[in-house]
Amino acid sequence: AVQPEYHRATPECPQPQRWSMIDSMTAEVEVLEFIATLVTTIKPRLVVETGSFLGVSTEWIARGLERNGPLPDGSRARVISCEFDPVVYAKAKARIEASPLAPWIELRNQSSLEMHVEGTIDLFFSDSDLDIRESEVKRFLPQINPHGIILMHDASSHLKTVRDAALKMESEGLISVVLLPTPRGLVIAQPRANRT
């Protein structure tokens, strides 16, 4: 059931209750809608998500991929999503297997810091453990399309870890960052290298 967002107010988002949530771990409903719309806007071939949790955001990404239709060669775009916790992974797996969006989803029970992905990543959504977000973005950065998008959830001024990591990577010249003022905070970024 959808309910008002419960995260506390921050200077950038003083009325969080205007947003909605499914639960305290899944991204805000409005952020899910934004991600699905971003997928239909940039038409990625490959999306990588870290921190599947229960697979809700994975389904929203897949919904956008479904709406985009087949790729020019007739194949499907896909989202590869990983969840490290085996108990949580099992719940996400059951949800995805029952979903009509399953053909667009590859779910893995792995750490984002060990997962191997082939190909160019057009959209990277970092939503795993807060303390490894910087490491996983840096790990996959060489594979991210220079025109692609990096999203990092939980980047509010209250949840400093992710926000500070994103701004640090920006100061290092790795990414360009915009901080969206949502209740839990959302970074939208692009790689700086090789962008024309």
CSV table of C-alpha atoms in Angstrom, one decimal:
chain,number,residue,atom,x,y,z
A,1,ALA,CA,0.0,0.0,0.0
A,2,VAL,CA,1.2,3.5,-0.8
A,3,GLN,CA,1.7,5.8,2.1
A,4,PRO,CA,3.1,9.3,2.7
A,5,GLU,CA,6.9,9.4,2.8
A,6,TYR,CA,8.2,9.2,6.4
A,7,HIS,CA,11.8,10.5,6.0
A,8,ARG,CA,12.5,13.6,8.0
A,9,ALA,CA,12.6,17.0,6.4
A,10,THR,CA,15.8,18.4,5.0
A,11,PRO,CA,16.7,21.9,3.9
A,12,GLU,CA,16.4,20.8,0.2
A,13,CYS,CA,13.1,18.9,0.8
A,14,PRO,CA,11.2,20.5,3.7
A,15,GLN,CA,7.9,18.7,3.1
A,16,PRO,CA,8.7,15.0,2.5
A,17,GLN,CA,5.2,13.9,3.3
A,18,ARG,CA,4.1,15.3,-0.2
A,19,TRP,CA,6.0,12.3,-1.7
A,20,SER,CA,4.7,8.6,-1.4
A,21,MET,CA,6.4,5.4,-0.5
A,22,ILE,CA,5.6,1.7,-0.7
A,23,ASP,CA,8.0,0.9,2.2
A,24,SER,CA,11.1,2.4,3.9
A,25,MET,CA,13.6,0.7,1.6
A,26,THR,CA,12.2,1.0,-1.9
A,27,ALA,CA,12.7,4.3,-3.7
A,28,GLU,CA,9.9,6.9,-3.4
A,29,VAL,CA,7.0,6.3,-5.8
A,30,GLU,CA,7.7,9.5,-7.6
A,31,VAL,CA,11.4,8.5,-8.0
A,32,LEU,CA,10.3,5.2,-9.4
A,33,GLU,CA,8.1,7.0,-11.9
A,34,PHE,CA,11.0,9.3,-12.8
A,35,ILE,CA,13.3,6.3,-13.4
A,36,ALA,CA,10.7,4.7,-15.7
A,37,THR,CA,10.3,7.9,-17.6
A,38,LEU,CA,14.1,8.3,-17.8
A,39,VAL,CA,14.2,4.8,-19.3
A,40,THR,CA,11.7,5.8,-22.0
A,41,THR,CA,13.5,9.1,-22.6
A,42,ILE,CA,17.0,7.8,-23.1
A,43,LYS,CA,16.1,4.3,-24.5
A,44,PRO,CA,19.0,2.4,-22.9
A,45,ARG,CA,20.1,-1.0,-24.2
A,46,LEU,CA,21.6,-2.1,-20.9
A,47,VAL,CA,20.6,-0.9,-17.4
A,48,VAL,CA,22.5,-2.1,-14.3
A,49,GLU,CA,20.9,-1.7,-10.9
A,50,THR,CA,22.6,-2.5,-7.6
A,51,GLY,CA,20.6,-3.4,-4.5
A,52,SER,CA,17.5,-5.1,-6.0
A,53,PHE,CA,15.8,-5.3,-2.5
A,54,LEU,CA,12.4,-6.7,-3.4
A,55,GLY,CA,12.6,-6.0,-7.1
A,56,VAL,CA,10.1,-3.1,-7.2
A,57,SER,CA,12.4,-0.6,-8.8
A,58,THR,CA,13.7,-3.4,-11.1
A,59,GLU,CA,10.1,-3.8,-12.4
A,60,TRP,CA,9.7,-0.1,-12.9
A,61,ILE,CA,12.9,0.0,-15.0
A,62,ALA,CA,11.7,-3.1,-17.0
A,63,ARG,CA,8.3,-1.4,-17.5
A,64,GLY,CA,10.2,1.5,-19.3
A,65,LEU,CA,12.2,-1.0,-21.3
A,66,GLU,CA,9.0,-2.8,-22.3
A,67,ARG,CA,7.4,0.5,-23.5
A,68,ASN,CA,10.5,1.2,-25.6
A,69,GLY,CA,9.9,-1.9,-27.7
A,70,PRO,CA,12.5,-4.1,-29.4
A,71,LEU,CA,15.9,-2.9,-30.2
A,72,PRO,CA,16.7,-2.3,-33.9
A,73,ASP,CA,18.1,-5.8,-34.2
A,74,GLY,CA,14.9,-7.3,-32.8
A,75,SER,CA,16.4,-8.2,-29.4
A,76,ARG,CA,15.3,-6.8,-26.0
A,77,ALA,CA,17.0,-4.2,-23.9
A,78,ARG,CA,17.5,-5.5,-20.4
A,79,VAL,CA,18.2,-4.6,-16.8
A,80,ILE,CA,20.7,-6.6,-14.8
A,81,SER,CA,20.0,-6.2,-11.1
A,82,CYS,CA,22.0,-7.6,-8.2
A,83,GLU,CA,21.1,-8.3,-4.5
A,84,PHE,CA,23.8,-9.6,-2.1
A,85,ASP,CA,21.5,-10.8,0.7
A,86,PRO,CA,20.3,-14.3,-0.2
A,87,VAL,CA,17.1,-14.0,1.8
A,88,VAL,CA,16.2,-10.7,0.2
A,89,TYR,CA,17.3,-12.1,-3.2
A,90,ALA,CA,14.9,-15.0,-2.8
A,91,LYS,CA,12.0,-12.7,-2.2
A,92,ALA,CA,13.0,-10.5,-5.2
A,93,LYS,CA,13.4,-13.6,-7.4
A,94,ALA,CA,9.9,-14.9,-6.5
A,95,ARG,CA,8.5,-11.4,-7.4
A,96,ILE,CA,10.3,-11.2,-10.7
A,97,GLU,CA,9.5,-14.8,-11.7
A,98,ALA,CA,5.8,-14.0,-11.3
A,99,SER,CA,6.0,-10.7,-13.2
A,100,PRO,CA,5.1,-10.2,-16.8
A,101,LEU,CA,8.2,-8.0,-17.0
A,102,ALA,CA,10.5,-10.9,-16.3
A,103,PRO,CA,11.8,-11.2,-19.9
A,104,TRP,CA,13.5,-7.8,-19.5
A,105,ILE,CA,15.1,-8.7,-16.1
A,106,GLU,CA,18.2,-10.6,-15.1
A,107,LEU,CA,18.4,-10.9,-11.4
A,108,ARG,CA,21.7,-11.9,-9.7
A,109,ASN,CA,22.5,-12.9,-6.1
A,110,GLN,CA,25.9,-11.2,-6.1
A,111,SER,CA,27.9,-8.3,-4.7
A,112,SER,CA,28.0,-5.3,-7.0
A,113,LEU,CA,31.8,-5.2,-6.3
A,114,GLU,CA,32.2,-8.7,-7.7
A,115,MET,CA,29.5,-8.8,-10.5
A,116,HIS,CA,30.8,-9.0,-14.1
A,117,VAL,CA,28.7,-7.3,-16.7
A,118,GLU,CA,29.5,-7.4,-20.4
A,119,GLY,CA,28.7,-4.5,-22.7
A,120,THR,CA,28.2,-0.7,-22.4
A,121,ILE,CA,26.0,0.4,-19.6
A,122,ASP,CA,23.6,3.2,-20.6
A,123,LEU,CA,21.9,3.6,-17.2
A,124,PHE,CA,23.5,2.8,-13.9
A,125,PHE,CA,21.3,2.9,-10.8
A,126,SER,CA,23.2,2.6,-7.5
A,127,ASP,CA,20.9,1.7,-4.7
A,128,SER,CA,22.9,-0.9,-2.6
A,129,ASP,CA,24.6,-0.5,0.8
A,130,LEU,CA,25.4,3.2,1.4
A,131,ASP,CA,29.0,2.6,2.2
A,132,ILE,CA,29.9,0.9,-1.1
A,133,ARG,CA,28.1,3.3,-3.5
A,134,GLU,CA,31.2,5.2,-4.4
A,135,SER,CA,33.2,2.0,-5.0
A,136,GLU,CA,30.6,0.5,-7.2
A,137,VAL,CA,30.2,3.6,-9.3
A,138,LYS,CA,34.0,3.8,-9.8
A,139,ARG,CA,34.1,0.1,-10.6
A,140,PHE,CA,31.6,0.4,-13.4
A,141,LEU,CA,32.5,3.9,-14.6
A,142,PRO,CA,34.8,2.6,-17.4
A,143,GLN,CA,31.8,0.7,-18.8
A,144,ILE,CA,29.3,3.5,-18.6
A,145,ASN,CA,28.4,5.1,-21.9
A,146,PRO,CA,29.9,8.7,-22.0
A,147,HIS,CA,26.4,9.9,-22.8
A,148,GLY,CA,24.8,7.6,-20.2
A,149,ILE,CA,23.2,8.4,-16.9
A,150,ILE,CA,24.3,7.4,-13.3
A,151,LEU,CA,21.6,7.5,-10.6
A,152,MET,CA,22.5,7.3,-6.9
A,153,HIS,CA,19.6,7.0,-4.4
A,154,ASP,CA,19.7,8.0,-0.8
A,155,ALA,CA,21.7,11.2,-1.4
A,156,SER,CA,19.9,13.6,0.9
A,157,SER,CA,21.8,16.0,3.1
A,158,HIS,CA,20.5,13.9,6.1
A,159,LEU,CA,22.0,10.6,4.6
A,160,LYS,CA,25.3,12.3,3.9
A,161,THR,CA,27.3,9.2,2.8
A,162,VAL,CA,26.0,9.0,-0.8
A,163,ARG,CA,25.8,12.8,-1.3
A,164,ASP,CA,29.4,13.2,-0.1
A,165,ALA,CA,30.6,10.3,-2.3
A,166,ALA,CA,28.9,11.8,-5.4
A,167,LEU,CA,30.3,15.3,-4.7
A,168,LYS,CA,33.8,13.8,-4.1
A,169,MET,CA,33.7,12.0,-7.4
A,170,GLU,CA,32.7,15.3,-9.0
A,171,SER,CA,35.6,17.1,-7.4
A,172,GLU,CA,37.9,14.3,-8.7
A,173,GLY,CA,36.7,15.1,-12.2
A,174,LEU,CA,35.0,11.7,-12.7
A,175,ILE,CA,31.3,12.7,-13.0
A,176,SER,CA,29.1,15.8,-13.3
A,177,VAL,CA,26.4,15.8,-10.6
A,178,VAL,CA,22.9,17.2,-10.1
A,179,LEU,CA,21.3,16.7,-6.7
A,180,LEU,CA,17.5,16.3,-7.0
A,181,PRO,CA,15.7,17.5,-3.9
A,182,THR,CA,13.6,14.4,-3.1
A,183,PRO,CA,13.0,13.1,0.5
A,184,ARG,CA,15.8,10.6,0.4
A,185,GLY,CA,17.8,12.4,-2.2
A,186,LEU,CA,18.7,11.4,-5.8
A,187,VAL,CA,21.9,12.0,-7.7
A,188,ILE,CA,21.7,12.2,-11.4
A,189,ALA,CA,25.1,12.3,-13.0
A,190,GLN,CA,27.1,11.7,-16.2
A,191,PRO,CA,30.7,10.5,-16.7
A,192,ARG,CA,33.0,13.4,-17.5
A,193,ALA,CA,35.6,11.4,-19.5
A,194,ASN,CA,35.2,11.0,-23.3
A,195,ARG,CA,32.0,13.1,-23.5
A,196,THR,CA,31.7,15.0,-26.7
